[in-house]
mmCIF file of C-alpha atoms in Angstrom:
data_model
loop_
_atom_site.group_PDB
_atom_site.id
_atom_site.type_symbol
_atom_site.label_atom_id
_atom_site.label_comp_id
_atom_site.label_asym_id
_atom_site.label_seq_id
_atom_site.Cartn_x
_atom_site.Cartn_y
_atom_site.Cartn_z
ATOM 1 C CA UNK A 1 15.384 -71.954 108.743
ATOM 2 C CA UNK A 2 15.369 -70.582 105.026
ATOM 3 C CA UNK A 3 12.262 -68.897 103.586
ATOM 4 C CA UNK A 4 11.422 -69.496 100.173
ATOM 5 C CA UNK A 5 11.261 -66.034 98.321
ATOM 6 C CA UNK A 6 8.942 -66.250 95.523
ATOM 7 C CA UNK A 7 10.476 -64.877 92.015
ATOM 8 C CA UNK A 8 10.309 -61.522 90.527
ATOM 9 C CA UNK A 9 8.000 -61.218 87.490
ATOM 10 C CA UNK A 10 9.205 -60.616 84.113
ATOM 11 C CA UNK A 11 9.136 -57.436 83.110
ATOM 12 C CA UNK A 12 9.642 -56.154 79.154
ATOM 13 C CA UNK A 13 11.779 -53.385 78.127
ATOM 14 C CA UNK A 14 9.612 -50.936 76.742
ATOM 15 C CA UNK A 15 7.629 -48.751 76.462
ATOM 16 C CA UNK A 16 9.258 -46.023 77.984
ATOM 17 C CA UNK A 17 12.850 -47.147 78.136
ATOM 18 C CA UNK A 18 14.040 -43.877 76.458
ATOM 19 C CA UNK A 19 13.326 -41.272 78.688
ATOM 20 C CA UNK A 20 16.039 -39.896 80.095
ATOM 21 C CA UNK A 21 18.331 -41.921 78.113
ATOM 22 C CA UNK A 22 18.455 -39.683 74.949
ATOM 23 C CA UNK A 23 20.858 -37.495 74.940
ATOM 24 C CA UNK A 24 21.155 -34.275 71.952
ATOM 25 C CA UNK A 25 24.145 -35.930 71.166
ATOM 26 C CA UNK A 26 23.094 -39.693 71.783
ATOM 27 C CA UNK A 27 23.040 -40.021 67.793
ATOM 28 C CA UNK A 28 26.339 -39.027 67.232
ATOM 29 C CA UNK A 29 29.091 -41.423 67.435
ATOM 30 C CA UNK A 30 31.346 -39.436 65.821
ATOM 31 C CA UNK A 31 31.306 -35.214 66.316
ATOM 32 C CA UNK A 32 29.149 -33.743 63.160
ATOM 33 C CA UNK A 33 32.173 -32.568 61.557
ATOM 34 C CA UNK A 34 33.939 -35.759 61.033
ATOM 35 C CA UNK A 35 35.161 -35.906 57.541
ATOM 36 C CA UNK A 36 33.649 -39.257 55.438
ATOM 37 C CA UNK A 37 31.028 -39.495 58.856
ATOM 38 C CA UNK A 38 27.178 -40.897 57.229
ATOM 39 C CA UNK A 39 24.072 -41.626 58.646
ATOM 40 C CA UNK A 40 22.790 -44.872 59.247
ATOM 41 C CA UNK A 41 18.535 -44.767 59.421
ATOM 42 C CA UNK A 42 15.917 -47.390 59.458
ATOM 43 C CA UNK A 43 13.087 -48.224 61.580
ATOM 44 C CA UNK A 44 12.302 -50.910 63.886
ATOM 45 C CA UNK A 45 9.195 -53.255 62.354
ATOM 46 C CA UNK A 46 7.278 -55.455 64.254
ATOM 47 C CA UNK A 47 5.600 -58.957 63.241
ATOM 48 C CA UNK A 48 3.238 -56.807 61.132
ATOM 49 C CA UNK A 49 5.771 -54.374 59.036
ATOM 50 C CA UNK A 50 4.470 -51.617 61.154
ATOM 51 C CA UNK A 51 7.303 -48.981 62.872
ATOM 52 C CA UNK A 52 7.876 -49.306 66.429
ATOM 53 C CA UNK A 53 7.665 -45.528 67.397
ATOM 54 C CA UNK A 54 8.712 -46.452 71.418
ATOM 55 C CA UNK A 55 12.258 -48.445 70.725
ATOM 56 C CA UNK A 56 15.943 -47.562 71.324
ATOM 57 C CA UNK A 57 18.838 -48.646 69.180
ATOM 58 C CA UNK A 58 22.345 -48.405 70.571
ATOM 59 C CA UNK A 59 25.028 -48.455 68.961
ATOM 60 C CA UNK A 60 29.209 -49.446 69.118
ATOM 61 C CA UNK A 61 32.085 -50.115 66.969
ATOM 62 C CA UNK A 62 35.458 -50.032 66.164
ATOM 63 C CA UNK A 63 36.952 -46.726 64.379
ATOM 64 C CA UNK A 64 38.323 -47.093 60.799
ATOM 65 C CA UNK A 65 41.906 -48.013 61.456
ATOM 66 C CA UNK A 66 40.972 -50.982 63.302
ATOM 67 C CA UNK A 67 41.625 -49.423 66.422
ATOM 68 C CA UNK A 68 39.625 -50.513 69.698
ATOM 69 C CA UNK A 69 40.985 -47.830 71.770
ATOM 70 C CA UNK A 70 38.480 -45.180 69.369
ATOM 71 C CA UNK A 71 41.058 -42.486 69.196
ATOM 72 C CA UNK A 72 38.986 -40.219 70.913
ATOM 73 C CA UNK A 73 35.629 -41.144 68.997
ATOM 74 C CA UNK A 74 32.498 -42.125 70.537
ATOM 75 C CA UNK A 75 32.265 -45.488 68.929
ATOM 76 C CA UNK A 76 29.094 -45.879 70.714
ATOM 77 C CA UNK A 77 25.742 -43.714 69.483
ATOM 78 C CA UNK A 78 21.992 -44.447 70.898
ATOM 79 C CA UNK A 79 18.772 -42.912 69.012
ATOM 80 C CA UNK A 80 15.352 -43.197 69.744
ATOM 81 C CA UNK A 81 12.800 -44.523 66.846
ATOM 82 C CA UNK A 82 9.345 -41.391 67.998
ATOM 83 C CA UNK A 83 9.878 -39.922 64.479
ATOM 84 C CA UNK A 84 9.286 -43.430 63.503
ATOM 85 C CA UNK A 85 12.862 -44.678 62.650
ATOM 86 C CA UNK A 86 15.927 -44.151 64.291
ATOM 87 C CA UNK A 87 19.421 -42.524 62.945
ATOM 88 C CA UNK A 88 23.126 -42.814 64.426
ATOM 89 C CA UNK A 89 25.552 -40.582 62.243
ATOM 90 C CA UNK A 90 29.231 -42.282 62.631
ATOM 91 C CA UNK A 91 31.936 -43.331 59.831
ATOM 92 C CA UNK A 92 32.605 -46.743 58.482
ATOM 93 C CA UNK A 93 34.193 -48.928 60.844
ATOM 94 C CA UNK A 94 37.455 -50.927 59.983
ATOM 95 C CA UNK A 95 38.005 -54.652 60.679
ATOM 96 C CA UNK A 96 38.114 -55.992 63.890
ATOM 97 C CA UNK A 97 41.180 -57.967 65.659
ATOM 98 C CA UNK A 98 43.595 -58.669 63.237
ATOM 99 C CA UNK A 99 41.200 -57.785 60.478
ATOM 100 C CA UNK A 100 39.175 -61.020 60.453
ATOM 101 C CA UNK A 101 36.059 -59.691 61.265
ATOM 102 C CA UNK A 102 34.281 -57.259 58.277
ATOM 103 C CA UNK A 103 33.702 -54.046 58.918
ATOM 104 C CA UNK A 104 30.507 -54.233 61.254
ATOM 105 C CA UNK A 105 28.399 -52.136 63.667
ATOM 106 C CA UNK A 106 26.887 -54.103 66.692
ATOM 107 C CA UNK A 107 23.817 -52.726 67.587
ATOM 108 C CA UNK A 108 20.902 -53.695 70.318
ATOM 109 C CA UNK A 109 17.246 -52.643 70.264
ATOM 110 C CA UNK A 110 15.074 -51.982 73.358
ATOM 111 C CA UNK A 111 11.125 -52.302 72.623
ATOM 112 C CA UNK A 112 7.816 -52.681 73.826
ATOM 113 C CA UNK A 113 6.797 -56.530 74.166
ATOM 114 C CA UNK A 114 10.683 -57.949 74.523
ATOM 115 C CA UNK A 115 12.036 -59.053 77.897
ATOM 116 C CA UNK A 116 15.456 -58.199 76.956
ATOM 117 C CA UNK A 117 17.462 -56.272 74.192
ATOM 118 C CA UNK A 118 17.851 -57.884 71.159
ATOM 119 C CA UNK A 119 21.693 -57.670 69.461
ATOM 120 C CA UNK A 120 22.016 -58.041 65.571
ATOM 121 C CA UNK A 121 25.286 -56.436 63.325
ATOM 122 C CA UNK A 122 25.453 -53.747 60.283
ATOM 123 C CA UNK A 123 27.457 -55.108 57.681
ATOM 124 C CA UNK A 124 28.500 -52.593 54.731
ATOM 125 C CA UNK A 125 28.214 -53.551 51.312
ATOM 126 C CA UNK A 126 31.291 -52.167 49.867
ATOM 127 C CA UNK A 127 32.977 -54.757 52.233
ATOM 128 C CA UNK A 128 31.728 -57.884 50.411
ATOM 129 C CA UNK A 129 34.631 -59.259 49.604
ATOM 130 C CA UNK A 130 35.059 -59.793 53.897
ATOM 131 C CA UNK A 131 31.854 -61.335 54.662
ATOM 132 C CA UNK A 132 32.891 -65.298 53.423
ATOM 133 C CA UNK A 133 35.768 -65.030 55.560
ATOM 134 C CA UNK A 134 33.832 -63.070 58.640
ATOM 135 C CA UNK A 135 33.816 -65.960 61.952
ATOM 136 C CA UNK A 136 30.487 -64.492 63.113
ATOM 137 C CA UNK A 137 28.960 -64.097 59.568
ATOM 138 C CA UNK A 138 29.641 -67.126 58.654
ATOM 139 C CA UNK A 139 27.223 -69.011 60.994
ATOM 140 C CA UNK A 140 24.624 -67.389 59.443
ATOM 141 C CA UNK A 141 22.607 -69.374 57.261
ATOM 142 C CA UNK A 142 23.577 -67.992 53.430
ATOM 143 C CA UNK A 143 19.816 -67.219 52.618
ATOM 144 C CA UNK A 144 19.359 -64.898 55.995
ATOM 145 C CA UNK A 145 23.073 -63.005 55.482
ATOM 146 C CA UNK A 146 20.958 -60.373 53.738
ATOM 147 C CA UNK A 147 18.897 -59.375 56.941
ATOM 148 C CA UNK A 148 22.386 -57.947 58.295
ATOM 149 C CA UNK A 149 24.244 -55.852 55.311
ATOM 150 C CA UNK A 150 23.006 -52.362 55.315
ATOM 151 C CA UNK A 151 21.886 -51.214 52.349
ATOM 152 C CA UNK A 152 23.743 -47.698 50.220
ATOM 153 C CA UNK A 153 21.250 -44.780 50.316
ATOM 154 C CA UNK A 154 22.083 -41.090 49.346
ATOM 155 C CA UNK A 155 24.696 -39.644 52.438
ATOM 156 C CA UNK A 156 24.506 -43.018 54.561
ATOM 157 C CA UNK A 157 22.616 -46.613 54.480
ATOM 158 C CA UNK A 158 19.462 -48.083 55.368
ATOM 159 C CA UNK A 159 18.818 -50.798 57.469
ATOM 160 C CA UNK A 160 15.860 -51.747 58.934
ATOM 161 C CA UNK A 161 15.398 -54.051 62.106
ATOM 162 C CA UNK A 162 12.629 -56.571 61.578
ATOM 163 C CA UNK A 163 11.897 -57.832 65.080
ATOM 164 C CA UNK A 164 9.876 -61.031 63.983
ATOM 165 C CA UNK A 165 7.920 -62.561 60.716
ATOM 166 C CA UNK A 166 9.251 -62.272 57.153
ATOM 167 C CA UNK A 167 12.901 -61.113 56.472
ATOM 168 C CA UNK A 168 13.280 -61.059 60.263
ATOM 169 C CA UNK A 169 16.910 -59.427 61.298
ATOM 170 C CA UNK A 170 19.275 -62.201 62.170
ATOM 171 C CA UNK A 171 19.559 -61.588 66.017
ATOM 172 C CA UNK A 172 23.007 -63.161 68.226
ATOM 173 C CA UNK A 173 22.510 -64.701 71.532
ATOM 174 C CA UNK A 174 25.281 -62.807 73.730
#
């Protein structure tokens, strides 16, 4: 005869989900020295507007020339948002597949309070031109696009990850 187990109880991600997971060179997707490399920082905001000191961001992508095989790059950088935002130093991907995605970064956050990661993209600016014609983009309602295109800031871009309320960060079910 079968016994009926009863189920596990949910559990959330955070609060502690970095330690031990942060590496010295967990930011780095590419090594420092990588010519045309920039820093991508933001912070993590919850319902309030308040920074999330406790989350992880990871990072992965594609290098420049389109090529999913990375060359010998990272392509994939975590950081850890204690200073009270997080920062992954990498280069500008290219287009992905046959150059039908934009340019993109797909990144997932780990916090307090969430029961699993969330997944959003980076979009670039200077890639504008790709995002009408960008499969993923494009089922994003027009008036939320915003939430996902980083934003040009001194050696790198901002982009902040709003994890609920106004302006929240479009997030992808994957």
């Amino acid at each position: 005869m079968m016994t009926s187990l009863r189920s596990t109880p949910s559990q959330t991600v955070g609060p502690f989900l970095h330690i031990g997971l942060i590496r010295d060179d967990g930011p780095f997707a590419v090594p420092a020295e990588t010519p045309g490399a920039v820093w991508i920082r933001g912070r993590v905001l919850d319902g309030a507007g308040t920074a999330i000191d406790d989350a992880m961001v990871e990072t992965w992508q594609v290098d420049p020339g389109s090529d999913e095989s990375s060359c010998g790059r990272r392509g994939f950088a975590r950081s850890d948002t204690r200073s009270g935002s997080y920062g992954i130093y990498t280069v500008v991907p290219g287009p992905v597949g046959e150059g039908e995605q934009a340019p993109h970064l797909d990144m997932s956050v780990f916090a307090r309070g969430l029961l699993h990661r969330v997944v959003t993209r980076v979009y670039f600016p200077e890639h504008a031109e790709r995002h009408p014609s960008d499969p993923v983009l494009a089922t994003v309602p027009p008036e939320r696009r915003d939430t996902l295109i980083a934003v040009r800031d001194g050696d790198g871009y901002l982009f902040d990850v709003r994890l609920q309320g106004d302006r929240e960060t479009v997030f992808f079910d994957v």
